Amino acid sequence: AQSVTQPDIHITVSEGASLELRCNYSYGATPYLFWYVQSPGQGLQLLLKYFSGDTLVQGIKGFEAEFKRSQSSFNLRKPSVHWSDAAEYFCAVGDYKLSFGAGTTVTVRA
Amino acid sequence: DSGVTQTPKHLITATGQRVTLRCSPRSGDLSVYWYQQSLDQGLQFLIQYYNGEERAKGNILERFSAQQFPDLHSELNLSSLELGDSALYFCASSVARTSGGRTDTQYFGPGTRLTVL
């Protein structure tokens, strides 16, 4: 069975500071991994994805994620957070059926 | 803007009623997926259609059904509504017919917020 765990329910970070969101997955084969962001009242926007190849993946809005098979992780990072990054972030794994983590809410303080 | 449209944006109805949610996929996408986002269950996959045919089912209740029409738009029908059906319903679309071992990027619409009173 496939599943995703996002250990952090809520993270608060200062504007300009770095951000790292954790994601651990369980999947039977080569995982297809995604990070989505949901702003209040909005839909899910794809930040980045990993299908194969380079384990460091670049996405939109300055985000990147690193796939580590040995740790079953796909952590999301951003070097310098902007106030507009305040949102809920979801990690997902799967092929046709995506399994999502519970999400991490990011608050950015001035 | 992902290119996936969903209507209506909000829907308020009473228990026991039936509603229909509509989704138009991105131009060129043949697969449509439905997801439910609720506070207690999180985001859950409901069902997938590819080019008019049902391809996969997830945690979809028997009271719920979906279809995809020849013009590729999809409708999710929810009947005998209960309070617990209150949730945000997302539609997503992708180009390919994904299946075990293959995947494609799913682009999500803005969602329909259903409130059952």
Tab-separated table of C-alpha atoms in Angstrom:
chain	number	residue	atom	x	y	z
A	1	ALA	CA	0.000	0.000	0.000
A	2	GLN	CA	1.179	3.498	-0.709
A	3	SER	CA	1.164	6.241	1.868
A	4	VAL	CA	2.761	9.548	2.761
A	5	THR	CA	3.691	10.962	6.133
A	6	GLN	CA	4.303	14.636	6.696
A	7	PRO	CA	5.543	14.779	10.287
A	8	ASP	CA	5.138	18.526	10.749
A	9	ILE	CA	1.583	19.807	10.961
A	10	HIS	CA	2.576	23.453	11.273
A	11	ILE	CA	5.827	25.345	10.728
A	12	THR	CA	6.464	29.007	11.414
A	13	VAL	CA	9.382	30.648	9.671
A	14	SER	CA	10.667	34.210	9.436
A	15	GLU	CA	10.651	35.962	6.099
A	16	GLY	CA	14.029	35.503	4.454
A	17	ALA	CA	14.842	32.372	6.442
A	18	SER	CA	15.206	28.936	4.921
A	19	LEU	CA	12.411	26.387	4.914
A	20	GLU	CA	12.445	22.609	4.871
A	21	LEU	CA	9.298	20.476	4.836
A	22	ARG	CA	9.613	16.781	5.499
A	23	CYS	CA	7.943	14.008	3.565
A	24	ASN	CA	8.315	10.255	4.028
A	25	TYR	CA	6.620	7.823	1.715
A	26	SER	CA	5.791	4.160	1.446
A	27	TYR	CA	5.507	2.727	-2.045
A	28	GLY	CA	6.052	-0.721	-3.516
A	29	ALA	CA	8.008	0.208	-6.622
A	30	THR	CA	9.871	3.190	-8.000
A	31	PRO	CA	7.956	6.101	-6.510
A	32	TYR	CA	6.474	8.969	-8.406
A	33	LEU	CA	6.568	11.920	-6.018
A	34	PHE	CA	4.960	15.320	-6.051
A	35	TRP	CA	4.726	18.453	-3.972
A	36	TYR	CA	1.622	20.609	-4.253
A	37	VAL	CA	0.789	23.912	-2.557
A	38	GLN	CA	-2.667	25.097	-1.546
A	39	SER	CA	-3.256	28.738	-0.680
A	40	PRO	CA	-6.358	29.598	1.361
A	41	GLY	CA	-9.486	29.107	-0.714
A	42	GLN	CA	-7.471	27.930	-3.700
A	43	GLY	CA	-6.875	24.690	-5.516
A	44	LEU	CA	-3.706	22.634	-5.538
A	45	GLN	CA	-0.785	23.996	-7.529
A	46	LEU	CA	2.033	21.687	-8.580
A	47	LEU	CA	5.403	22.841	-7.239
A	48	LEU	CA	7.584	20.029	-8.531
A	49	LYS	CA	7.681	16.325	-9.285
A	50	TYR	CA	10.108	13.422	-9.329
A	51	PHE	CA	9.709	10.584	-11.801
A	52	SER	CA	13.301	9.419	-12.330
A	53	GLY	CA	16.837	10.673	-12.946
A	54	ASP	CA	18.484	13.438	-10.969
A	55	THR	CA	17.436	13.125	-7.349
A	56	LEU	CA	17.530	16.894	-6.791
A	57	VAL	CA	14.494	18.397	-8.461
A	58	GLN	CA	13.913	22.068	-9.139
A	59	GLY	CA	10.422	23.482	-9.095
A	60	ILE	CA	8.575	26.732	-9.386
A	61	LYS	CA	8.794	29.661	-6.980
A	62	GLY	CA	12.362	28.797	-5.999
A	63	PHE	CA	11.516	25.451	-4.405
A	64	GLU	CA	13.565	22.290	-4.702
A	65	ALA	CA	13.218	18.771	-3.359
A	66	GLU	CA	15.612	15.907	-2.897
A	67	PHE	CA	14.649	12.265	-3.361
A	68	LYS	CA	16.482	9.915	-1.001
A	69	ARG	CA	15.563	6.317	-1.655
A	70	SER	CA	17.517	4.995	1.339
A	71	GLN	CA	15.474	7.199	3.667
A	72	SER	CA	12.180	6.982	1.732
A	73	SER	CA	12.077	10.746	1.828
A	74	PHE	CA	11.306	13.603	-0.510
A	75	ASN	CA	11.896	16.779	1.488
A	76	LEU	CA	11.007	20.184	0.102
A	77	ARG	CA	13.314	23.170	0.585
A	78	LYS	CA	13.474	26.842	-0.138
A	79	PRO	CA	16.561	28.938	0.716
A	80	SER	CA	14.734	32.193	1.440
A	81	VAL	CA	11.040	32.337	2.236
A	82	HIS	CA	8.760	35.149	1.077
A	83	TRP	CA	5.536	36.176	2.819
A	84	SER	CA	3.604	34.847	-0.189
A	85	ASP	CA	4.857	31.322	0.602
A	86	ALA	CA	2.416	31.104	3.508
A	87	ALA	CA	0.163	28.225	2.513
A	88	GLU	CA	-0.450	24.524	3.049
A	89	TYR	CA	1.942	22.117	1.391
A	90	PHE	CA	1.115	18.571	0.406
A	91	CYS	CA	3.443	15.752	-0.528
A	92	ALA	CA	1.958	13.009	-2.715
A	93	VAL	CA	3.024	9.648	-4.106
A	94	GLY	CA	1.473	7.422	-6.711
A	95	ASP	CA	0.746	6.741	-10.347
A	96	TYR	CA	-2.902	7.161	-11.320
A	97	LYS	CA	-4.037	7.289	-7.707
A	98	LEU	CA	-2.235	9.907	-5.702
A	99	SER	CA	-1.953	9.405	-1.960
A	100	PHE	CA	-1.457	12.651	-0.121
A	101	GLY	CA	0.063	13.439	3.221
A	102	ALA	CA	-1.938	15.347	5.812
A	103	GLY	CA	-0.240	18.572	4.806
A	104	THR	CA	2.053	21.088	6.497
A	105	THR	CA	0.797	24.598	7.122
A	106	VAL	CA	3.505	27.218	6.747
A	107	THR	CA	3.184	30.556	8.493
A	108	VAL	CA	5.613	33.321	7.557
A	109	ARG	CA	6.305	36.022	10.113
A	110	ALA	CA	7.676	39.415	9.179
B	1	ASP	CA	-4.481	28.912	-13.424
B	2	SER	CA	-4.151	25.189	-14.149
B	3	GLY	CA	-6.609	25.185	-17.035
B	4	VAL	CA	-8.982	22.842	-15.192
B	5	THR	CA	-12.355	24.414	-14.465
B	6	GLN	CA	-14.923	23.326	-11.917
B	7	THR	CA	-18.463	24.516	-11.315
B	8	PRO	CA	-20.060	25.528	-9.119
B	9	LYS	CA	-17.516	27.046	-6.766
B	10	HIS	CA	-19.801	26.673	-3.753
B	11	LEU	CA	-22.831	24.499	-3.161
B	12	ILE	CA	-25.061	24.480	-0.108
B	13	THR	CA	-27.735	21.837	0.165
B	14	ALA	CA	-29.661	19.767	2.672
B	15	THR	CA	-29.297	16.200	3.861
B	16	GLY	CA	-30.911	13.642	1.581
B	17	GLN	CA	-30.501	15.775	-1.518
B	18	ARG	CA	-28.587	15.059	-4.718
B	19	VAL	CA	-26.040	17.348	-6.390
B	20	THR	CA	-23.905	17.308	-9.512
B	21	LEU	CA	-20.404	18.749	-9.689
B	22	ARG	CA	-18.909	19.545	-13.058
B	23	CYS	CA	-15.337	19.511	-14.296
B	24	SER	CA	-13.744	20.526	-17.579
B	25	PRO	CA	-10.201	19.194	-18.049
B	26	ARG	CA	-7.288	21.043	-19.587
B	27	SER	CA	-7.334	21.166	-23.344
B	28	GLY	CA	-5.853	17.922	-24.667
B	29	ASP	CA	-6.103	15.995	-21.401
B	30	LEU	CA	-7.922	12.681	-21.624
B	31	SER	CA	-7.829	11.585	-17.975
B	32	VAL	CA	-9.990	13.080	-15.256
B	33	TYR	CA	-9.657	12.342	-11.555
B	34	TRP	CA	-11.893	13.236	-8.627
B	35	TYR	CA	-10.630	13.808	-5.087
B	36	GLN	CA	-12.351	14.682	-1.829
B	37	GLN	CA	-10.693	16.912	0.766
B	38	SER	CA	-12.239	16.850	4.238
B	39	LEU	CA	-10.945	17.854	7.632
B	40	ASP	CA	-11.038	14.351	9.067
B	41	GLN	CA	-9.986	12.303	6.029
B	42	GLY	CA	-7.639	14.690	4.257
B	43	LEU	CA	-7.265	14.407	0.485
B	44	GLN	CA	-8.604	11.134	-0.887
B	45	PHE	CA	-8.737	9.771	-4.406
B	46	LEU	CA	-12.258	8.909	-5.501
B	47	ILE	CA	-12.278	7.833	-9.138
B	48	GLN	CA	-10.487	8.171	-12.491
B	49	TYR	CA	-11.868	8.291	-16.018
B	50	TYR	CA	-9.921	8.026	-19.226
B	51	ASN	CA	-11.464	9.023	-22.541
B	52	GLY	CA	-14.961	8.240	-21.308
B	53	GLU	CA	-14.213	5.003	-19.512
B	54	GLU	CA	-13.825	4.370	-15.817
B	55	ARG	CA	-10.217	3.360	-15.121
B	56	ALA	CA	-9.811	3.227	-11.379
B	57	LYS	CA	-11.803	3.541	-8.207
B	58	GLY	CA	-10.655	4.662	-4.806
B	59	ASN	CA	-12.584	5.398	-1.654
B	60	ILE	CA	-15.784	6.337	-3.436
B	61	LEU	CA	-19.082	5.688	-1.682
B	62	GLU	CA	-21.847	3.793	-3.459
B	63	ARG	CA	-23.997	6.930	-3.164
B	64	PHE	CA	-21.489	8.703	-5.395
B	65	SER	CA	-21.069	8.166	-9.122
B	66	ALA	CA	-19.240	9.848	-11.938
B	67	GLN	CA	-19.066	9.881	-15.693
B	68	GLN	CA	-16.994	11.405	-18.451
B	69	PHE	CA	-18.735	12.624	-21.563
B	70	PRO	CA	-17.594	12.540	-25.222
B	71	ASP	CA	-16.392	16.143	-24.967
B	72	LEU	CA	-14.247	14.901	-22.021
B	73	HIS	CA	-15.919	16.962	-19.325
B	74	SER	CA	-16.820	14.998	-16.229
B	75	GLU	CA	-19.564	15.090	-13.646
B	76	LEU	CA	-19.548	13.770	-10.100
B	77	ASN	CA	-22.991	12.932	-8.760
B	78	LEU	CA	-23.525	12.798	-5.017
B	79	SER	CA	-26.849	11.476	-3.750
B	80	SER	CA	-28.597	10.913	-0.414
B	81	LEU	CA	-26.260	13.496	1.007
B	82	GLU	CA	-25.166	13.303	4.622
B	83	LEU	CA	-23.560	15.901	6.856
B	84	GLY	CA	-20.271	14.046	6.544
B	85	ASP	CA	-20.200	14.605	2.791
B	86	SER	CA	-19.411	18.263	3.385
B	87	ALA	CA	-15.985	18.723	1.836
B	88	LEU	CA	-13.972	20.307	-0.939
B	89	TYR	CA	-14.188	18.237	-4.117
B	90	PHE	CA	-11.320	18.550	-6.566
B	91	CYS	CA	-11.099	17.513	-10.141
B	92	ALA	CA	-7.713	16.955	-11.757
B	93	SER	CA	-6.727	16.104	-15.302
B	94	SER	CA	-3.731	14.664	-17.097
B	95	VAL	CA	-2.794	13.813	-20.636
B	96	ALA	CA	-2.284	10.108	-20.404
B	97	ARG	CA	-4.040	7.006	-19.271
B	98	THR	CA	-2.000	6.280	-16.191
B	99	SER	CA	-1.998	2.838	-14.659
B	100	GLY	CA	0.111	0.686	-12.425
B	101	GLY	CA	3.752	1.502	-12.956
B	102	ARG	CA	3.211	4.596	-15.074
B	103	THR	CA	2.249	8.070	-14.107
B	104	ASP	CA	1.547	11.505	-15.460
B	105	THR	CA	1.275	14.910	-13.857
B	106	GLN	CA	-2.176	15.727	-12.531
B	107	TYR	CA	-3.292	19.357	-12.681
B	108	PHE	CA	-5.971	20.344	-10.213
B	109	GLY	CA	-8.947	22.618	-10.553
B	110	PRO	CA	-9.986	25.181	-7.924
B	111	GLY	CA	-12.474	22.799	-6.316
B	112	THR	CA	-16.154	22.849	-5.397
B	113	ARG	CA	-16.934	23.425	-1.745
B	114	LEU	CA	-19.985	21.401	-0.760
B	115	THR	CA	-21.812	22.192	2.459
B	116	VAL	CA	-24.556	19.832	3.574
B	117	LEU	CA	-26.882	21.267	6.236
